[in-house]
């Protein structure tokens, strides 16, 4: 009986020791990961600052008339997008739902296959026209 108890105590000690070792190993790993993440952030922030400085130099080299032209272009695009939103809102809910579903299907298809949707639609239209005659 004494031997069983000592063996049991020994096993508990070994198990406890393994748990402590695993916890400290995990803590060391977490510390290493945090250190690597911090170094990565430092490198990214340095790169970010460098890119900003390069961009500032580039922008300062662009003539004023080009900047004004780009600003005018962006304003025109914003107006067009606003008109598109208004047109979309004027559609019925069913039409809006159709456009959403069509877009989902187009996203699923590769670029080369997207034209098949339009081709089948045109074929249907042609069939309907021929059946009306």
PDB file of N, CA and C in Angstrom, residues 71-83:
ATOM      1  N   UNK A  71      -8.346  67.063 -59.424  1.00  0.00           N
ATOM      2  CA  UNK A  71      -9.415  67.414 -58.486  1.00  0.00           C
ATOM      3  C   UNK A  71     -10.739  67.549 -59.226  1.00  0.00           C
ATOM      4  N   UNK A  72     -10.727  68.207 -60.384  1.00  0.00           N
ATOM      5  CA  UNK A  72     -11.934  68.353 -61.201  1.00  0.00           C
ATOM      6  C   UNK A  72     -12.453  66.987 -61.639  1.00  0.00           C
ATOM      7  N   UNK A  73     -11.541  66.123 -62.047  1.00  0.00           N
ATOM      8  CA  UNK A  73     -11.901  64.765 -62.461  1.00  0.00           C
ATOM      9  C   UNK A  73     -12.577  64.019 -61.309  1.00  0.00           C
ATOM     10  N   UNK A  74     -12.002  64.092 -60.127  1.00  0.00           N
ATOM     11  CA  UNK A  74     -12.569  63.373 -58.973  1.00  0.00           C
ATOM     12  C   UNK A  74     -13.940  63.916 -58.596  1.00  0.00           C
ATOM     13  N   UNK A  75     -14.132  65.229 -58.717  1.00  0.00           N
ATOM     14  CA  UNK A  75     -15.447  65.814 -58.443  1.00  0.00           C
ATOM     15  C   UNK A  75     -16.478  65.312 -59.445  1.00  0.00           C
ATOM     16  N   UNK A  76     -16.089  65.235 -60.725  1.00  0.00           N
ATOM     17  CA  UNK A  76     -17.006  64.744 -61.760  1.00  0.00           C
ATOM     18  C   UNK A  76     -17.374  63.285 -61.501  1.00  0.00           C
ATOM     19  N   UNK A  77     -16.396  62.486 -61.113  1.00  0.00           N
ATOM     20  CA  UNK A  77     -16.666  61.077 -60.799  1.00  0.00           C
ATOM     21  C   UNK A  77     -17.615  60.974 -59.609  1.00  0.00           C
ATOM     22  N   UNK A  78     -17.433  61.827 -58.603  1.00  0.00           N
ATOM     23  CA  UNK A  78     -18.320  61.817 -57.437  1.00  0.00           C
ATOM     24  C   UNK A  78     -19.755  62.145 -57.847  1.00  0.00           C
ATOM     25  N   UNK A  79     -19.924  63.111 -58.764  1.00  0.00           N
ATOM     26  CA  UNK A  79     -21.261  63.457 -59.250  1.00  0.00           C
ATOM     27  C   UNK A  79     -21.892  62.282 -59.992  1.00  0.00           C
ATOM     28  N   UNK A  80     -21.100  61.620 -60.824  1.00  0.00           N
ATOM     29  CA  UNK A  80     -21.606  60.461 -61.571  1.00  0.00           C
ATOM     30  C   UNK A  80     -22.033  59.359 -60.607  1.00  0.00           C
ATOM     31  N   UNK A  81     -21.217  59.101 -59.597  1.00  0.00           N
ATOM     32  CA  UNK A  81     -21.558  58.061 -58.620  1.00  0.00           C
ATOM     33  C   UNK A  81     -22.826  58.412 -57.852  1.00  0.00           C
ATOM     34  N   UNK A  82     -23.010  59.704 -57.561  1.00  0.00           N
ATOM     35  CA  UNK A  82     -24.226  60.137 -56.877  1.00  0.00           C
ATOM     36  C   UNK A  82     -25.445  59.884 -57.765  1.00  0.00           C
ATOM     37  N   UNK A  83     -25.319  60.199 -59.066  1.00  0.00           N
ATOM     38  CA  UNK A  83     -26.415  59.947 -60.004  1.00  0.00           C
ATOM     39  C   UNK A  83     -26.715  58.456 -60.094  1.00  0.00           C
TER      40      UNK A  83
END
